[in-house]
Short mmCIF file of C-alpha atoms in Angstrom, two decimals:
data_model
loop_
_atom_site.label_atom_id
_atom_site.label_comp_id
_atom_site.label_asym_id
_atom_site.label_seq_id
_atom_site.Cartn_x
_atom_site.Cartn_y
_atom_site.Cartn_z
CA MET A 1 7.76 -14.23 35.16
CA ASP A 2 8.56 -10.52 34.82
CA THR A 3 7.52 -8.73 38.02
CA ASN A 4 9.07 -5.38 37.09
CA GLY A 5 6.91 -2.35 36.58
CA LYS A 6 6.97 -0.31 33.37
CA LEU A 7 8.50 3.09 32.67
CA TYR A 8 6.24 5.28 30.52
CA VAL A 9 7.92 8.23 28.78
CA VAL A 10 5.02 10.65 28.36
CA ALA A 11 4.99 13.72 26.11
CA THR A 12 3.09 16.74 27.44
CA PRO A 13 2.00 20.07 25.85
CA ILE A 14 4.61 22.71 24.96
CA GLY A 15 2.12 25.55 25.32
CA ASN A 16 -1.50 24.87 24.43
CA GLN A 17 -2.83 22.62 27.18
CA ASP A 18 -5.21 20.89 24.76
CA ASP A 19 -2.22 19.32 22.98
CA ILE A 20 -2.19 16.17 25.09
CA THR A 21 -3.24 12.76 23.84
CA LEU A 22 -6.03 10.62 25.29
CA ARG A 23 -3.47 7.88 25.84
CA ALA A 24 -1.21 10.23 27.82
CA ILE A 25 -4.14 11.23 30.07
CA HIS A 26 -4.99 7.56 30.64
CA VAL A 27 -1.40 6.60 31.49
CA LEU A 28 -0.87 9.56 33.83
CA GLY A 29 -4.09 8.68 35.60
CA THR A 30 -3.28 5.01 36.15
CA VAL A 31 0.44 4.85 37.01
CA ASP A 32 1.63 4.54 40.61
CA LEU A 33 4.03 7.45 40.37
CA ILE A 34 4.84 10.39 38.07
CA ALA A 35 8.44 11.68 37.94
CA ALA A 36 8.20 15.34 36.93
CA GLU A 37 10.77 18.02 36.09
CA ASP A 38 8.72 20.55 38.09
CA THR A 39 6.00 19.09 40.31
CA ARG A 40 4.14 22.41 40.57
CA HIS A 41 4.03 22.84 36.80
CA THR A 42 2.93 19.25 36.18
CA GLY A 43 0.48 19.49 39.08
CA LYS A 44 -1.50 22.12 37.17
CA LEU A 45 -1.72 19.83 34.13
CA LEU A 46 -2.89 16.93 36.29
CA ALA A 47 -5.49 19.09 38.04
CA ARG A 48 -6.89 20.15 34.66
CA HIS A 49 -7.60 16.48 33.88
CA ASN A 50 -8.56 15.48 37.45
CA ILE A 51 -5.57 13.14 37.76
CA LYS A 52 -4.63 12.16 41.32
CA SER A 53 -1.44 10.13 40.73
CA LYS A 54 1.44 10.80 43.14
CA LEU A 55 4.18 13.19 41.99
CA VAL A 56 7.91 13.12 42.69
CA SER A 57 10.54 15.57 41.42
CA TYR A 58 13.06 14.43 38.82
CA HIS A 59 15.23 17.11 37.21
CA GLU A 60 18.80 17.74 36.03
CA TYR A 61 19.98 18.69 39.53
CA ASN A 62 18.77 15.54 41.30
CA GLU A 63 18.58 12.91 38.54
CA LYS A 64 21.84 11.16 39.50
CA GLU A 65 20.57 10.60 43.05
CA ARG A 66 16.89 10.10 42.21
CA ALA A 67 17.31 7.64 39.31
CA PRO A 68 18.42 4.67 41.50
CA GLU A 69 15.43 5.24 43.81
CA LEU A 70 13.01 5.20 40.88
CA ILE A 71 14.65 2.13 39.35
CA GLN A 72 14.17 0.28 42.64
CA LYS A 73 10.48 1.19 42.67
CA LEU A 74 10.19 -0.14 39.11
CA ARG A 75 11.98 -3.35 40.13
CA ASP A 76 9.50 -3.70 42.98
CA GLY A 77 6.67 -3.67 40.45
CA ALA A 78 5.54 -0.03 40.48
CA SER A 79 4.49 1.68 37.25
CA LEU A 80 6.13 5.04 36.61
CA ALA A 81 5.50 7.90 34.17
CA LEU A 82 8.32 10.29 33.26
CA VAL A 83 7.33 13.81 32.16
CA SER A 84 9.18 17.08 31.53
CA ASN A 85 7.82 20.61 31.80
CA ALA A 86 7.00 20.66 28.11
CA GLY A 87 7.31 18.31 25.17
CA THR A 88 8.94 14.90 25.09
CA PRO A 89 11.13 13.83 28.04
CA ALA A 90 14.77 12.92 27.36
CA VAL A 91 14.79 15.08 24.20
CA SER A 92 16.93 18.05 25.32
CA ASP A 93 15.34 17.53 28.75
CA PRO A 94 16.13 15.40 31.83
CA GLY A 95 15.33 11.74 31.43
CA TYR A 96 17.90 9.83 29.42
CA ARG A 97 19.74 8.59 32.53
CA LEU A 98 16.55 7.10 33.93
CA VAL A 99 15.58 5.56 30.59
CA ASN A 100 19.06 4.10 30.15
CA ALA A 101 19.09 2.72 33.70
CA ALA A 102 15.69 1.13 33.13
CA ILE A 103 16.93 -0.58 29.97
CA GLU A 104 20.05 -1.85 31.75
CA ASN A 105 17.84 -3.31 34.49
CA GLY A 106 15.59 -5.13 32.06
CA ILE A 107 12.63 -2.82 32.67
CA THR A 108 10.22 -2.23 29.80
CA VAL A 109 10.25 1.37 28.51
CA VAL A 110 7.03 2.49 26.80
CA PRO A 111 7.01 5.75 24.78
CA ILE A 112 3.75 7.72 24.89
CA PRO A 113 4.29 10.07 21.91
CA GLY A 114 3.04 13.60 21.57
CA VAL A 115 4.33 17.13 21.11
CA SER A 116 7.97 18.03 20.46
CA ALA A 117 9.04 21.63 19.86
CA ALA A 118 11.60 20.54 17.26
CA VAL A 119 9.10 18.59 15.14
CA THR A 120 6.42 21.26 15.63
CA ALA A 121 8.77 23.91 14.23
CA LEU A 122 9.96 21.69 11.38
CA SER A 123 6.40 20.99 10.27
CA ALA A 124 5.67 24.69 9.74
CA ALA A 125 9.11 25.94 8.67
CA GLY A 126 9.06 25.12 4.99
CA LEU A 127 12.66 23.89 5.16
CA PRO A 128 13.82 20.46 3.90
CA THR A 129 12.91 17.74 6.40
CA ASP A 130 14.24 14.69 4.57
CA ALA A 131 17.33 15.11 6.74
CA PHE A 132 17.71 17.28 9.82
CA ILE A 133 20.10 17.45 12.77
CA PHE A 134 18.66 18.18 16.20
CA ILE A 135 21.22 19.90 18.41
CA GLY A 136 18.98 21.30 21.13
CA PHE A 137 20.60 23.98 23.26
CA PRO A 138 24.07 25.03 21.99
CA GLN A 139 27.25 24.71 24.05
CA LYS A 140 27.32 27.10 27.01
CA LYS A 141 30.91 28.32 26.66
CA LYS A 142 31.67 30.66 23.76
CA GLY A 143 34.78 28.78 22.58
CA LYS A 144 33.05 25.41 22.49
CA ARG A 145 30.01 27.02 20.89
CA SER A 146 32.14 28.41 18.06
CA GLU A 147 33.75 25.01 17.51
CA GLN A 148 30.32 23.39 17.46
CA LEU A 149 28.99 25.86 14.88
CA LYS A 150 32.07 25.48 12.66
CA ARG A 151 31.62 21.70 12.64
CA LEU A 152 27.94 22.03 11.77
CA ALA A 153 28.56 24.66 9.07
CA ARG A 154 29.40 21.96 6.52
CA GLU A 155 26.25 19.89 7.15
CA SER A 156 23.70 19.83 4.32
CA ALA A 157 20.84 18.84 6.66
CA THR A 158 18.50 21.38 8.28
CA LEU A 159 19.85 22.33 11.73
CA VAL A 160 17.53 22.60 14.74
CA PHE A 161 18.54 24.58 17.84
CA TYR A 162 16.78 25.58 21.05
CA GLU A 163 17.72 28.84 22.75
CA SER A 164 16.35 31.06 25.50
CA PRO A 165 14.92 34.52 24.68
CA ARG A 166 17.69 36.25 26.65
CA ARG A 167 20.47 34.52 24.68
CA ILE A 168 18.96 34.27 21.21
CA LEU A 169 20.38 37.57 19.88
CA LEU A 170 23.97 36.74 20.82
CA PHE A 171 23.59 33.20 19.51
CA MET A 172 22.30 34.37 16.13
CA GLU A 173 25.23 36.78 15.80
CA GLU A 174 27.59 33.87 16.43
CA VAL A 175 25.78 31.68 13.91
CA ILE A 176 26.20 34.36 11.23
CA GLU A 177 29.89 34.74 12.12
CA ASN A 178 30.58 31.00 11.93
CA MET A 179 28.12 29.82 9.26
CA GLY A 180 27.34 32.85 7.16
CA ASP A 181 24.04 34.64 6.64
CA ARG A 182 21.81 31.68 5.79
CA TYR A 183 18.08 31.33 5.38
CA ALA A 184 16.45 30.41 8.68
CA VAL A 185 13.15 30.13 10.51
CA LEU A 186 12.62 31.09 14.14
CA GLY A 187 9.61 29.69 16.02
CA ARG A 188 8.54 31.44 19.20
CA GLU A 189 5.66 30.86 21.64
CA MET A 190 4.62 27.87 19.53
CA THR A 191 1.06 26.56 20.09
CA LYS A 192 0.32 29.56 22.33
CA PHE A 193 -1.84 32.63 21.64
CA HIS A 194 1.16 34.74 20.51
CA GLU A 195 2.69 32.02 18.32
CA GLU A 196 5.08 33.49 15.76
CA PHE A 197 7.34 32.30 12.96
CA LEU A 198 10.00 34.63 11.55
CA ARG A 199 11.45 33.64 8.18
CA GLY A 200 14.32 35.04 6.14
CA LYS A 201 18.08 35.50 6.27
CA LEU A 202 19.54 35.19 9.74
CA SER A 203 20.47 38.88 9.65
CA GLU A 204 16.89 39.83 8.77
CA ILE A 205 15.45 37.84 11.67
CA LEU A 206 18.13 39.25 13.99
CA ASN A 207 17.33 42.83 12.96
CA ALA A 208 13.62 42.24 13.53
CA LEU A 209 14.25 40.92 17.04
CA GLN A 210 16.70 43.71 17.91
CA GLU A 211 13.99 46.29 17.24
CA ARG A 212 11.77 44.82 19.98
CA ASP A 213 11.68 46.00 23.58
CA ALA A 214 11.62 42.41 24.78
CA ILE A 215 11.68 38.87 23.42
CA LYS A 216 9.39 36.39 25.14
CA GLY A 217 9.14 32.63 24.94
CA GLU A 218 11.64 29.84 24.29
CA CYS A 219 12.95 29.95 20.73
CA THR A 220 13.42 27.16 18.21
CA LEU A 221 15.84 28.19 15.46
CA LEU A 222 15.98 26.19 12.24
CA ILE A 223 18.84 26.90 9.84
CA LYS A 224 19.04 25.78 6.24
CA GLY A 225 21.85 23.32 5.60
CA CYS A 226 24.95 24.08 3.59
CA GLU A 227 24.47 23.98 -0.17
CA GLU A 228 26.89 21.59 -1.89
CA GLU A 229 28.51 24.34 -3.91
CA ASP A 230 29.05 26.44 -0.77
CA LYS A 231 30.88 23.76 1.20
CA ALA A 232 34.25 25.08 2.22
CA GLU A 233 37.48 23.14 2.01
CA GLU A 234 39.14 21.85 5.18
CA ILE A 235 42.67 22.84 6.14
CA SER A 236 45.06 22.12 9.02
CA PRO A 237 46.53 25.02 11.06
CA GLU A 238 49.98 24.28 9.61
CA ALA A 239 48.71 24.33 6.03
CA MET A 240 46.80 27.54 6.74
CA ARG A 241 49.94 29.29 8.01
CA HIS A 242 51.88 28.10 4.97
CA GLU A 243 49.22 29.40 2.60
CA ILE A 244 49.11 32.74 4.40
CA GLU A 245 52.89 33.11 4.06
CA GLN A 246 52.67 32.51 0.32
CA GLU A 247 49.64 34.71 -0.27
CA LEU A 248 51.06 37.65 1.71
CA GLU A 249 53.68 38.10 -0.97
CA THR A 250 51.02 39.39 -3.37
CA ALA A 251 47.88 40.16 -1.31
CA GLY A 252 46.97 42.64 1.41
CA ILE A 253 45.76 41.54 4.86
CA SER A 254 42.13 42.62 4.44
CA GLU A 255 41.79 41.09 0.98
CA LEU A 256 43.46 37.85 2.09
CA SER A 257 41.36 37.45 5.24
CA LYS A 258 38.17 37.76 3.19
CA LYS A 259 39.41 35.26 0.59
CA LEU A 260 40.54 32.60 3.07
CA ALA A 261 37.48 32.98 5.31
CA LYS A 262 35.21 32.21 2.38
CA LYS A 263 37.42 29.41 1.07
CA TYR A 264 37.59 27.51 4.38
CA GLY A 265 34.29 28.48 6.00
CA LEU A 266 35.96 30.42 8.82
CA SER A 267 35.10 33.75 10.39
CA ARG A 268 36.91 36.67 8.80
CA LYS A 269 37.98 37.87 12.25
CA SER A 270 39.74 34.60 13.14
CA VAL A 271 41.54 34.52 9.78
CA TYR A 272 42.56 38.17 10.14
CA GLU A 273 44.06 37.43 13.57
CA GLU A 274 45.94 34.41 12.19
CA ILE A 275 47.36 36.53 9.35
CA LEU A 276 48.63 39.09 11.88
CA LYS A 277 50.35 36.31 13.85
CA VAL A 278 52.06 34.98 10.72
CA LYS A 279 53.08 38.47 9.65
CA LYS A 280 54.51 39.22 13.11
CA ASN A 281 56.61 36.04 13.11
#
């Protein structure tokens, strides 16, 4: 007989507090314990629905230590709900370690579906949704971020990123540099009173944001996938240097950097720097 409790993965609103399901309210009100990313934030949601279940913190800074404690409670028969500050837990939020540990310990994991910022943005974007790639927040370090964007530049699926309002301008500049000026949709303050969707070329959205005194609200950026005819060829560093050596016999540096950047889907700046290295040697 299975005496383990159950782990409920419960989606909560991303903005509008009415965007919570009846099932989620029922589960949150009947479990023994709720593991929350921010207990104060979740406490307000529970108070709105007169839910008295006990809260415990579970976030990215304590999940390694807290997960074993929660697993033991589940093994002892307690029922547990996992929630994040907004949206679906374990989707670009803390939670996957706890879910994985529960599975490894034979504990039943029950998803309680609801709002997700990625799907919310996709539904209103008007971009192809037959195939999309959810990346979440981009790499933190610039070098790794550039590598990530270059890899994704060849994907034909719609790309979905999350980014903070204080980093969105820099990130969009890097996207243009590594992917080109593609059509995109930016969702901001979704489901809230000041909900906004900006549509157009990346440069157009960037210019519109740069004209503002401040940008508020987490941003969801959706970028149209690479068209088949625009897919660049791949080339090794050695082959690139060899081609540069040959082309320099008849072409100027500026002209060549533009040509090779377009051909291989690279930034013109990086190609220009590589040409200078080859020319110097």
